[in-house]
Amino acid sequence: MRSRWRSVAAGALGLALLASACAGGGQDGGEGRVEVFSWWTGGGEEAGLNALIELFEDRNPDVEFVNATVAGGSGTNAQAVLDARLQSQDPPDSFQGHAGAELQDYIEAGYLQSLDDFFDEQGLRTALSDRLLEQITYEGSVYSVPLNIHRSNVLWYSPSVLEEAGIDGPPESLDELIEAMEAVRTGTDAVPLAVGEQWTVDHLLESVLLGSLGTEAYNALWEPGADWDTPEMAEALATFEDVLSYTQEGAADEDWQEAARRVPEGEAAFNIMGDWTVAYYDELGAIPNEDYAWAASPGTEGTYLWLSDSFTLPVDAPHEEHALAWLELVASQEGQDTFNPLKGSIPAREDAEAAHYADNPYLESALAEWRSDPQLAGSFWHGVTVGNRWKNDIDTAVGRYLRNGDLEALNAALHQAAQSG
Ligand code: GAL
């Protein structure tokens, strides 16, 4: 199966390098500037960043803000560009990275400065929860400032397509999801499950693993040397294969936004994507609980499959003083409460004002759930549980599977990746 999937990696890297050239990166020795690197551009991604830039410019009128973005959801293109820049000692003043294991490679390579003093000065050790601090501490030090908490395991669905297919409400287990998708396939013209380019399938995989294995077993997968060669994993991957058989033709050519918009437009029943989707839906003018609704991805109710966008201070950042001013804004209550309602995320700080999120029913419920101390699981695709090498091994295995449909080979490659992790 799956010959419709093809490798886009080489093309993506070429585009990414081109984008980097256009992004204005590089040192020019200019004193009054700060270059901040991210992949937040386009639908649902850039409004929050732009609002934060405006605040920065108000607070720092003499500093030119250079917005170095590289397009491509989940940083698939940006990370290649960033690696090339760090390797050639051309760091931006600050770059976006996921809190957790993803930053370890950069820390170990000596690319990042510790932010311990900054955390003390800004009171971040009390403003952030202990469990978040624990996740971002590496050998006793911290290296990035978390701006938000995103949720990966969200099932977005179209109430009207479900109604047409005779489905009462969102499926609560993976078996129910498959049943519901079958009803959509037979009873409507809609796509049962919209996905997009390859990384969105990696993203789907983490929700299916969590939904099939349960939180404890999912979390145990990320211990180095974990056993992925088990009957439970074989079953989870068989479910993954079933789920994928309900996706649309030509998905590999769609970015996450194109796949996600199929739900409020009534072209698809379901999409499993992170909660940055709600920012995009807002931009589209879609009406919550009418054009779209949401639930935990099937089998994961009660668990927050989390990730966090954070910003760093690279070694030899050309404009360190201004980079610290940027990080101060990222760390602040005002910065977080300005950015997050527009980004579809909740604040990393514990003291953020719930009122800022009350206009958006999704965000209101997400904040309440996060504050109710849910079970936690870390997103692997978005950098919480694994570093870049392990993540890339998983991505390569998934890409191969999408082209050759060999599920046993997928399981073996995932097991191998965990042994090398
Ligand atoms: C994630 C990132 C989010 C969002 C998403 C889609 O990796 O943490 O902030 O940008 O990718 O691009």
GROMACS .gro file of C-alpha atoms and ligand atoms in nm:
model
  433
    1MET     CA    1   0.000   0.000   0.000
    2ARG     CA    2   0.088   0.367   0.022
    3SER     CA    3   0.273   0.421  -0.303
    4ARG     CA    4   0.109   0.766  -0.304
    5TRP     CA    5   0.357   0.867  -0.036
    6ARG     CA    6   0.692   0.978  -0.161
    7SER     CA    7   1.003   1.124  -0.016
    8VAL     CA    8   1.005   1.501  -0.002
    9ALA     CA    9   1.305   1.538   0.223
   10ALA     CA   10   1.558   1.652  -0.038
   11GLY     CA   11   1.323   1.912  -0.185
   12ALA     CA   12   1.234   2.039   0.159
   13LEU     CA   13   1.596   2.093   0.253
   14GLY     CA   14   1.665   2.287  -0.066
   15LEU     CA   15   1.365   2.510   0.000
   16ALA     CA   16   1.471   2.554   0.358
   17LEU     CA   17   1.817   2.672   0.263
   18LEU     CA   18   1.663   2.917   0.019
   19ALA     CA   19   1.426   3.041   0.289
   20SER     CA   20   1.718   3.091   0.522
   21ALA     CA   21   1.896   3.304   0.268
   22CYS     CA   22   1.584   3.522   0.246
   23ALA     CA   23   1.537   3.539   0.622
   24GLY     CA   24   1.810   3.793   0.672
   25GLY     CA   25   2.017   3.565   0.892
   26GLY     CA   26   2.385   3.619   0.951
   27GLN     CA   27   2.604   3.861   1.137
   28ASP     CA   28   2.636   4.212   1.014
   29GLY     CA   29   2.791   4.353   1.328
   30GLY     CA   30   2.493   4.591   1.368
   31GLU     CA   31   2.454   4.674   1.737
   32GLY     CA   32   2.089   4.771   1.761
   33ARG     CA   33   1.934   4.453   1.633
   34VAL     CA   34   1.823   4.114   1.748
   35GLU     CA   35   1.769   3.817   1.520
   36VAL     CA   36   1.515   3.563   1.641
   37PHE     CA   37   1.483   3.233   1.454
   38SER     CA   38   1.161   3.029   1.441
   39TRP     CA   39   0.928   2.848   1.201
   40TRP     CA   40   0.622   3.052   1.284
   41THR     CA   41   0.502   3.185   0.957
   42GLY     CA   42   0.168   3.141   0.783
   43GLY     CA   43  -0.178   3.033   0.896
   44GLY     CA   44  -0.220   3.010   1.272
   45GLU     CA   45   0.153   3.035   1.334
   46GLU     CA   46   0.254   3.397   1.295
   47ALA     CA   47  -0.014   3.607   1.469
   48GLY     CA   48   0.120   3.528   1.817
   49LEU     CA   49   0.478   3.593   1.714
   50ASN     CA   50   0.385   3.922   1.550
   51ALA     CA   51   0.208   4.038   1.865
   52LEU     CA   52   0.515   3.951   2.070
   53ILE     CA   53   0.740   4.137   1.824
   54GLU     CA   54   0.520   4.444   1.859
   55LEU     CA   55   0.555   4.431   2.235
   56PHE     CA   56   0.931   4.388   2.202
   57GLU     CA   57   0.954   4.690   1.974
   58ASP     CA   58   0.752   4.898   2.220
   59ARG     CA   59   0.980   4.801   2.505
   60ASN     CA   60   1.302   4.831   2.299
   61PRO     CA   61   1.247   5.114   2.050
   62ASP     CA   62   1.614   5.131   1.952
   63VAL     CA   63   1.650   4.766   1.863
   64GLU     CA   64   1.567   4.640   1.516
   65PHE     CA   65   1.387   4.306   1.535
   66VAL     CA   66   1.495   4.063   1.262
   67ASN     CA   67   1.229   3.796   1.227
   68ALA     CA   68   1.420   3.500   1.083
   69THR     CA   69   1.154   3.243   1.007
   70VAL     CA   70   1.181   2.933   0.794
   71ALA     CA   71   0.843   2.807   0.675
   72GLY     CA   72   0.741   2.448   0.735
   73GLY     CA   73   0.516   2.302   1.005
   74SER     CA   74   0.680   2.157   1.317
   75GLY     CA   75   1.014   2.300   1.213
   76THR     CA   76   1.090   2.026   0.961
   77ASN     CA   77   1.272   2.274   0.737
   78ALA     CA   78   1.386   2.514   1.007
   79GLN     CA   79   1.584   2.254   1.197
   80ALA     CA   80   1.806   2.175   0.897
   81VAL     CA   81   1.879   2.545   0.845
   82LEU     CA   82   1.946   2.598   1.214
   83ASP     CA   83   2.185   2.303   1.231
   84ALA     CA   84   2.381   2.439   0.936
   85ARG     CA   85   2.406   2.782   1.097
   86LEU     CA   86   2.514   2.649   1.434
   87GLN     CA   87   2.776   2.426   1.274
   88SER     CA   88   2.923   2.719   1.084
   89GLN     CA   89   2.931   2.940   1.396
   90ASP     CA   90   2.663   3.170   1.260
   91PRO     CA   91   2.400   3.151   1.537
   92PRO     CA   92   2.096   3.376   1.551
   93ASP     CA   93   2.059   3.574   1.874
   94SER     CA   94   1.788   3.338   1.992
   95PHE     CA   95   1.616   3.038   1.837
   96GLN     CA   96   1.298   2.846   1.901
   97GLY     CA   97   1.339   2.492   2.025
   98HIS     CA   98   1.116   2.246   2.203
   99ALA     CA   99   1.171   2.218   2.574
  100GLY     CA  100   1.299   1.875   2.669
  101ALA     CA  101   1.525   1.623   2.499
  102GLU     CA  102   1.537   1.809   2.167
  103LEU     CA  103   1.772   2.070   2.311
  104GLN     CA  104   2.013   1.815   2.455
  105ASP     CA  105   2.199   1.771   2.127
  106TYR     CA  106   2.264   2.145   2.115
  107ILE     CA  107   2.366   2.158   2.479
  108GLU     CA  108   2.606   1.867   2.437
  109ALA     CA  109   2.754   2.023   2.124
  110GLY     CA  110   2.826   2.338   2.329
  111TYR     CA  111   2.591   2.561   2.125
  112LEU     CA  112   2.380   2.694   2.416
  113GLN     CA  113   2.450   2.913   2.716
  114SER     CA  114   2.307   2.816   3.050
  115LEU     CA  115   2.025   3.042   3.168
  116ASP     CA  116   2.053   2.965   3.540
  117ASP     CA  117   2.124   3.325   3.644
  118PHE     CA  118   1.853   3.454   3.413
  119PHE     CA  119   1.602   3.212   3.569
  120ASP     CA  120   1.693   3.340   3.917
  121GLU     CA  121   1.674   3.706   3.814
  122GLN     CA  122   1.337   3.662   3.643
  123GLY     CA  123   1.187   3.451   3.923
  124LEU     CA  124   1.123   3.169   3.680
  125ARG     CA  125   1.191   2.898   3.934
  126THR     CA  126   0.868   2.993   4.108
  127ALA     CA  127   0.671   3.106   3.802
  128LEU     CA  128   0.711   2.768   3.628
  129SER     CA  129   0.581   2.443   3.771
  130ASP     CA  130   0.826   2.196   3.922
  131ARG     CA  131   0.731   1.932   3.667
  132LEU     CA  132   0.814   2.168   3.379
  133LEU     CA  133   1.139   2.277   3.543
  134GLU     CA  134   1.236   1.915   3.587
  135GLN     CA  135   1.179   1.848   3.216
  136ILE     CA  136   1.399   2.133   3.104
  137THR     CA  137   1.686   2.083   3.346
  138TYR     CA  138   1.994   1.920   3.203
  139GLU     CA  139   2.271   1.821   3.445
  140GLY     CA  140   2.145   2.076   3.697
  141SER     CA  141   2.115   2.370   3.454
  142VAL     CA  142   1.847   2.523   3.234
  143TYR     CA  143   1.906   2.631   2.875
  144SER     CA  144   1.578   2.764   2.741
  145VAL     CA  145   1.283   2.978   2.839
  146PRO     CA  146   0.945   2.806   2.789
  147LEU     CA  147   0.683   3.031   2.634
  148ASN     CA  148   0.386   2.797   2.623
  149ILE     CA  149   0.236   2.454   2.661
  150HIS     CA  150   0.081   2.293   2.355
  151ARG     CA  151  -0.125   1.977   2.348
  152SER     CA  152  -0.054   1.718   2.079
  153ASN     CA  153  -0.338   1.470   2.139
  154VAL     CA  154  -0.638   1.659   2.009
  155LEU     CA  155  -0.906   1.509   1.787
  156TRP     CA  156  -1.070   1.783   1.583
  157TYR     CA  157  -1.400   1.681   1.432
  158SER     CA  158  -1.683   1.808   1.220
  159PRO     CA  159  -2.016   1.787   1.409
  160SER     CA  160  -2.207   1.805   1.079
  161VAL     CA  161  -2.019   1.517   0.915
  162LEU     CA  162  -2.060   1.306   1.229
  163GLU     CA  163  -2.431   1.377   1.229
  164GLU     CA  164  -2.463   1.286   0.862
  165ALA     CA  165  -2.283   0.958   0.931
  166GLY     CA  166  -2.513   0.885   1.225
  167ILE     CA  167  -2.237   0.909   1.486
  168ASP     CA  168  -2.346   1.031   1.830
  169GLY     CA  169  -2.030   1.195   1.955
  170PRO     CA  170  -1.653   1.182   1.928
  171PRO     CA  171  -1.503   0.832   1.955
  172GLU     CA  172  -1.344   0.756   2.291
  173SER     CA  173  -1.127   0.462   2.194
  174LEU     CA  174  -0.932   0.365   1.885
  175ASP     CA  175  -1.182   0.087   1.811
  176GLU     CA  176  -1.462   0.344   1.823
  177LEU     CA  177  -1.259   0.571   1.595
  178ILE     CA  178  -1.228   0.298   1.336
  179GLU     CA  179  -1.599   0.220   1.361
  180ALA     CA  180  -1.681   0.589   1.320
  181MET     CA  181  -1.448   0.628   1.022
  182GLU     CA  182  -1.612   0.329   0.858
  183ALA     CA  183  -1.952   0.495   0.907
  184VAL     CA  184  -1.818   0.816   0.750
  185ARG     CA  185  -1.673   0.625   0.457
  186THR     CA  186  -1.994   0.438   0.384
  187GLY     CA  187  -2.245   0.709   0.478
  188THR     CA  188  -2.096   1.038   0.350
  189ASP     CA  189  -1.871   1.188   0.082
  190ALA     CA  190  -1.629   1.320   0.345
  191VAL     CA  191  -1.276   1.196   0.409
  192PRO     CA  192  -1.282   1.000   0.736
  193LEU     CA  193  -0.945   1.126   0.864
  194ALA     CA  194  -0.748   1.412   0.710
  195VAL     CA  195  -0.369   1.400   0.737
  196GLY     CA  196  -0.101   1.595   0.557
  197GLU     CA  197   0.270   1.565   0.480
  198GLN     CA  198   0.483   1.304   0.648
  199TRP     CA  199   0.544   1.479   0.979
  200THR     CA  200   0.170   1.490   1.041
  201VAL     CA  201   0.173   1.110   1.020
  202ASP     CA  202   0.454   1.101   1.280
  203HIS     CA  203   0.234   1.327   1.486
  204LEU     CA  204  -0.061   1.090   1.442
  205LEU     CA  205   0.158   0.798   1.544
  206GLU     CA  206   0.220   0.943   1.891
  207SER     CA  207  -0.151   0.976   1.960
  208VAL     CA  208  -0.216   0.622   1.836
  209LEU     CA  209   0.066   0.480   2.050
  210LEU     CA  210  -0.063   0.666   2.356
  211GLY     CA  211  -0.423   0.563   2.286
  212SER     CA  212  -0.331   0.202   2.231
  213LEU     CA  213  -0.061   0.140   2.493
  214GLY     CA  214  -0.181   0.369   2.772
  215THR     CA  215   0.012   0.646   2.944
  216GLU     CA  216   0.252   0.441   3.153
  217ALA     CA  217   0.359   0.212   2.870
  218TYR     CA  218   0.384   0.506   2.629
  219ASN     CA  219   0.611   0.694   2.870
  220ALA     CA  220   0.827   0.384   2.917
  221LEU     CA  221   0.897   0.374   2.542
  222TRP     CA  222   1.139   0.665   2.573
  223GLU     CA  223   1.376   0.505   2.818
  224PRO     CA  224   1.692   0.431   2.620
  225GLY     CA  225   1.698   0.065   2.520
  226ALA     CA  226   1.320   0.023   2.571
  227ASP     CA  227   1.163  -0.287   2.420
  228TRP     CA  228   0.948  -0.198   2.121
  229ASP     CA  229   0.941  -0.555   1.998
  230THR     CA  230   0.634  -0.660   2.197
  231PRO     CA  231   0.286  -0.794   2.113
  232GLU     CA  232   0.137  -0.469   2.249
  233MET     CA  233   0.346  -0.264   2.009
  234ALA     CA  234   0.258  -0.496   1.718
  235GLU     CA  235  -0.108  -0.440   1.803
  236ALA     CA  236  -0.065  -0.063   1.830
  237LEU     CA  237   0.104  -0.053   1.490
  238ALA     CA  238  -0.165  -0.270   1.334
  239THR     CA  239  -0.417  -0.014   1.462
  240PHE     CA  240  -0.200   0.264   1.317
  241GLU     CA  241  -0.218   0.088   0.980
  242ASP     CA  242  -0.596   0.058   1.005
  243VAL     CA  243  -0.627   0.424   1.097
  244LEU     CA  244  -0.410   0.531   0.804
  245SER     CA  245  -0.629   0.341   0.560
  246TYR     CA  246  -0.902   0.602   0.621
  247THR     CA  247  -0.692   0.901   0.510
  248GLN     CA  248  -0.726   1.092   0.186
  249GLU     CA  249  -0.542   1.043  -0.146
  250GLY     CA  250  -0.267   1.296  -0.207
  251ALA     CA  251  -0.224   1.372   0.165
  252ALA     CA  252   0.155   1.392   0.133
  253ASP     CA  253   0.118   1.713  -0.067
  254GLU     CA  254  -0.086   1.892   0.200
  255ASP     CA  255   0.062   2.088   0.485
  256TRP     CA  256  -0.097   2.067   0.829
  257GLN     CA  257  -0.316   2.368   0.764
  258GLU     CA  258  -0.463   2.224   0.443
  259ALA     CA  259  -0.542   1.897   0.619
  260ALA     CA  260  -0.686   2.071   0.927
  261ARG     CA  261  -0.913   2.308   0.735
  262ARG     CA  262  -1.097   2.013   0.582
  263VAL     CA  263  -1.274   1.965   0.918
  264PRO     CA  264  -1.450   2.304   0.956
  265GLU     CA  265  -1.517   2.301   0.584
  266GLY     CA  266  -1.703   1.971   0.624
  267GLU     CA  267  -1.471   1.785   0.387
  268ALA     CA  268  -1.334   1.558   0.657
  269ALA     CA  269  -1.479   1.406   0.973
  270PHE     CA  270  -1.159   1.400   1.180
  271ASN     CA  271  -0.806   1.536   1.206
  272ILE     CA  272  -0.561   1.460   1.486
  273MET     CA  273  -0.331   1.759   1.526
  274GLY     CA  274  -0.185   1.978   1.799
  275ASP     CA  275  -0.381   2.266   1.945
  276TRP     CA  276  -0.206   2.528   1.728
  277THR     CA  277  -0.495   2.421   1.502
  278VAL     CA  278  -0.740   2.628   1.704
  279ALA     CA  279  -0.543   2.945   1.624
  280TYR     CA  280  -0.574   2.861   1.257
  281TYR     CA  281  -0.947   2.787   1.289
  282ASP     CA  282  -0.992   3.125   1.460
  283GLU     CA  283  -0.816   3.292   1.169
  284LEU     CA  284  -1.044   3.112   0.926
  285GLY     CA  285  -1.344   3.246   1.119
  286ALA     CA  286  -1.463   2.893   1.200
  287ILE     CA  287  -1.712   2.876   1.487
  288PRO     CA  288  -1.622   2.647   1.779
  289ASN     CA  289  -1.875   2.376   1.861
  290GLU     CA  290  -2.049   2.447   1.534
  291ASP     CA  291  -1.803   2.427   1.245
  292TYR     CA  292  -1.566   2.217   1.450
  293ALA     CA  293  -1.540   2.058   1.792
  294TRP     CA  294  -1.268   1.867   1.977
  295ALA     CA  295  -1.194   1.586   2.218
  296ALA     CA  296  -0.886   1.407   2.346
  297SER     CA  297  -0.757   1.180   2.071
  298PRO     CA  298  -0.923   0.838   2.109
  299GLY     CA  299  -0.806   0.639   2.412
  300THR     CA  300  -0.614   0.931   2.567
  301GLU     CA  301  -0.875   1.111   2.778
  302GLY     CA  302  -0.720   1.240   3.101
  303THR     CA  303  -0.365   1.256   2.962
  304TYR     CA  304  -0.204   1.575   2.835
  305LEU     CA  305   0.040   1.478   2.558
  306TRP     CA  306   0.235   1.797   2.596
  307LEU     CA  307   0.511   1.995   2.435
  308SER     CA  308   0.649   2.341   2.495
  309ASP     CA  309   0.798   2.601   2.265
  310SER     CA  310   1.098   2.767   2.422
  311PHE     CA  311   1.368   3.018   2.328
  312THR     CA  312   1.741   2.990   2.381
  313LEU     CA  313   2.058   3.195   2.415
  314PRO     CA  314   2.321   3.054   2.177
  315VAL     CA  315   2.691   3.073   2.261
  316ASP     CA  316   2.835   3.374   2.073
  317ALA     CA  317   2.493   3.523   2.006
  318PRO     CA  318   2.596   3.837   1.815
  319HIS     CA  319   2.368   4.066   2.018
  320GLU     CA  320   2.349   3.900   2.355
  321GLU     CA  321   2.212   4.197   2.547
  322HIS     CA  322   1.917   4.226   2.310
  323ALA     CA  323   1.872   3.850   2.308
  324LEU     CA  324   1.832   3.869   2.686
  325ALA     CA  325   1.573   4.146   2.642
  326TRP     CA  326   1.386   3.912   2.406
  327LEU     CA  327   1.405   3.626   2.656
  328GLU     CA  328   1.281   3.858   2.930
  329LEU     CA  329   0.971   3.927   2.725
  330VAL     CA  330   0.924   3.557   2.644
  331ALA     CA  331   0.949   3.479   3.015
  332SER     CA  332   0.709   3.749   3.129
  333GLN     CA  333   0.344   3.718   3.220
  334GLU     CA  334   0.257   3.995   2.975
  335GLY     CA  335   0.452   3.829   2.694
  336GLN     CA  336   0.294   3.490   2.754
  337ASP     CA  337  -0.059   3.624   2.790
  338THR     CA  338  -0.017   3.823   2.470
  339PHE     CA  339   0.128   3.540   2.263
  340ASN     CA  340  -0.063   3.233   2.375
  341PRO     CA  341  -0.427   3.327   2.312
  342LEU     CA  342  -0.325   3.398   1.950
  343LYS     CA  343  -0.110   3.084   1.918
  344GLY     CA  344  -0.363   2.831   2.045
  345SER     CA  345  -0.150   2.743   2.346
  346ILE     CA  346  -0.167   2.797   2.718
  347PRO     CA  347   0.103   2.975   2.919
  348ALA     CA  348   0.405   2.798   3.060
  349ARG     CA  349   0.386   3.029   3.365
  350GLU     CA  350   0.158   2.921   3.644
  351ASP     CA  351   0.050   3.276   3.723
  352ALA     CA  352  -0.091   3.368   3.384
  353GLU     CA  353  -0.437   3.524   3.383
  354ALA     CA  354  -0.712   3.274   3.296
  355ALA     CA  355  -0.929   3.564   3.174
  356HIS     CA  356  -0.708   3.603   2.865
  357TYR     CA  357  -0.808   3.255   2.751
  358ALA     CA  358  -1.178   3.273   2.836
  359ASP     CA  359  -1.288   3.400   2.494
  360ASN     CA  360  -1.179   3.080   2.329
  361PRO     CA  361  -1.372   2.775   2.452
  362TYR     CA  362  -1.096   2.536   2.348
  363LEU     CA  363  -0.825   2.732   2.532
  364GLU     CA  364  -1.044   2.781   2.836
  365SER     CA  365  -1.092   2.406   2.864
  366ALA     CA  366  -0.723   2.333   2.793
  367LEU     CA  367  -0.607   2.569   3.068
  368ALA     CA  368  -0.855   2.421   3.316
  369GLU     CA  369  -0.739   2.070   3.231
  370TRP     CA  370  -0.369   2.157   3.258
  371ARG     CA  371  -0.432   2.315   3.597
  372SER     CA  372  -0.627   2.011   3.718
  373ASP     CA  373  -0.301   1.814   3.725
  374PRO     CA  374  -0.368   1.563   3.446
  375GLN     CA  375  -0.147   1.266   3.370
  376LEU     CA  376   0.140   1.376   3.150
  377ALA     CA  377   0.299   1.217   2.848
  378GLY     CA  378   0.568   1.388   2.640
  379SER     CA  379   0.542   1.437   2.265
  380PHE     CA  380   0.823   1.262   2.082
  381TRP     CA  381   0.765   1.437   1.752
  382HIS     CA  382   0.779   1.778   1.915
  383GLY     CA  383   1.097   1.717   2.106
  384VAL     CA  384   0.998   1.635   2.463
  385THR     CA  385   1.108   1.273   2.492
  386VAL     CA  386   1.378   1.220   2.228
  387GLY     CA  387   1.669   1.406   2.075
  388ASN     CA  388   1.696   1.475   1.703
  389ARG     CA  389   1.876   1.154   1.608
  390TRP     CA  390   1.615   0.920   1.758
  391LYS     CA  391   1.336   1.137   1.621
  392ASN     CA  392   1.488   1.131   1.272
  393ASP     CA  393   1.524   0.752   1.290
  394ILE     CA  394   1.153   0.724   1.367
  395ASP     CA  395   1.069   0.963   1.084
  396THR     CA  396   1.282   0.763   0.839
  397ALA     CA  397   1.110   0.440   0.947
  398VAL     CA  398   0.765   0.596   0.908
  399GLY     CA  399   0.858   0.738   0.566
  400ARG     CA  400   0.974   0.398   0.448
  401TYR     CA  401   0.658   0.236   0.577
  402LEU     CA  402   0.441   0.490   0.395
  403ARG     CA  403   0.611   0.393   0.072
  404ASN     CA  404   0.639   0.015   0.114
  405GLY     CA  405   0.357  -0.072   0.358
  406ASP     CA  406   0.581  -0.320   0.544
  407LEU     CA  407   0.449  -0.305   0.901
  408GLU     CA  408   0.692  -0.563   1.041
  409ALA     CA  409   0.983  -0.365   0.903
  410LEU     CA  410   0.839  -0.054   1.065
  411ASN     CA  411   0.822  -0.228   1.403
  412ALA     CA  412   1.179  -0.359   1.365
  413ALA     CA  413   1.311  -0.016   1.269
  414LEU     CA  414   1.134   0.151   1.563
  415HIS     CA  415   1.278  -0.111   1.797
  416GLN     CA  416   1.626  -0.055   1.650
  417ALA     CA  417   1.589   0.323   1.692
  418ALA     CA  418   1.506   0.274   2.061
  419GLN     CA  419   1.812   0.050   2.109
  420SER     CA  420   2.038   0.322   1.966
  421GLY     CA  421   1.856   0.594   2.160
  422GAL     C1  422   0.523   2.246   1.670
  422GAL     C2  423   0.542   2.375   1.746
  422GAL     C3  424   0.416   2.453   1.745
  422GAL     C4  425   0.361   2.468   1.605
  422GAL     C5  426   0.361   2.336   1.529
  422GAL     C6  427   0.322   2.345   1.382
  422GAL     O1  428   0.641   2.172   1.666
  422GAL     O2  429   0.580   2.344   1.876
  422GAL     O3  430   0.436   2.578   1.803
  422GAL     O4  431   0.431   2.565   1.543
  422GAL     O5  432   0.486   2.274   1.539
  422GAL     O6  433   0.417   2.411   1.309
   0.00000   0.00000   0.00000
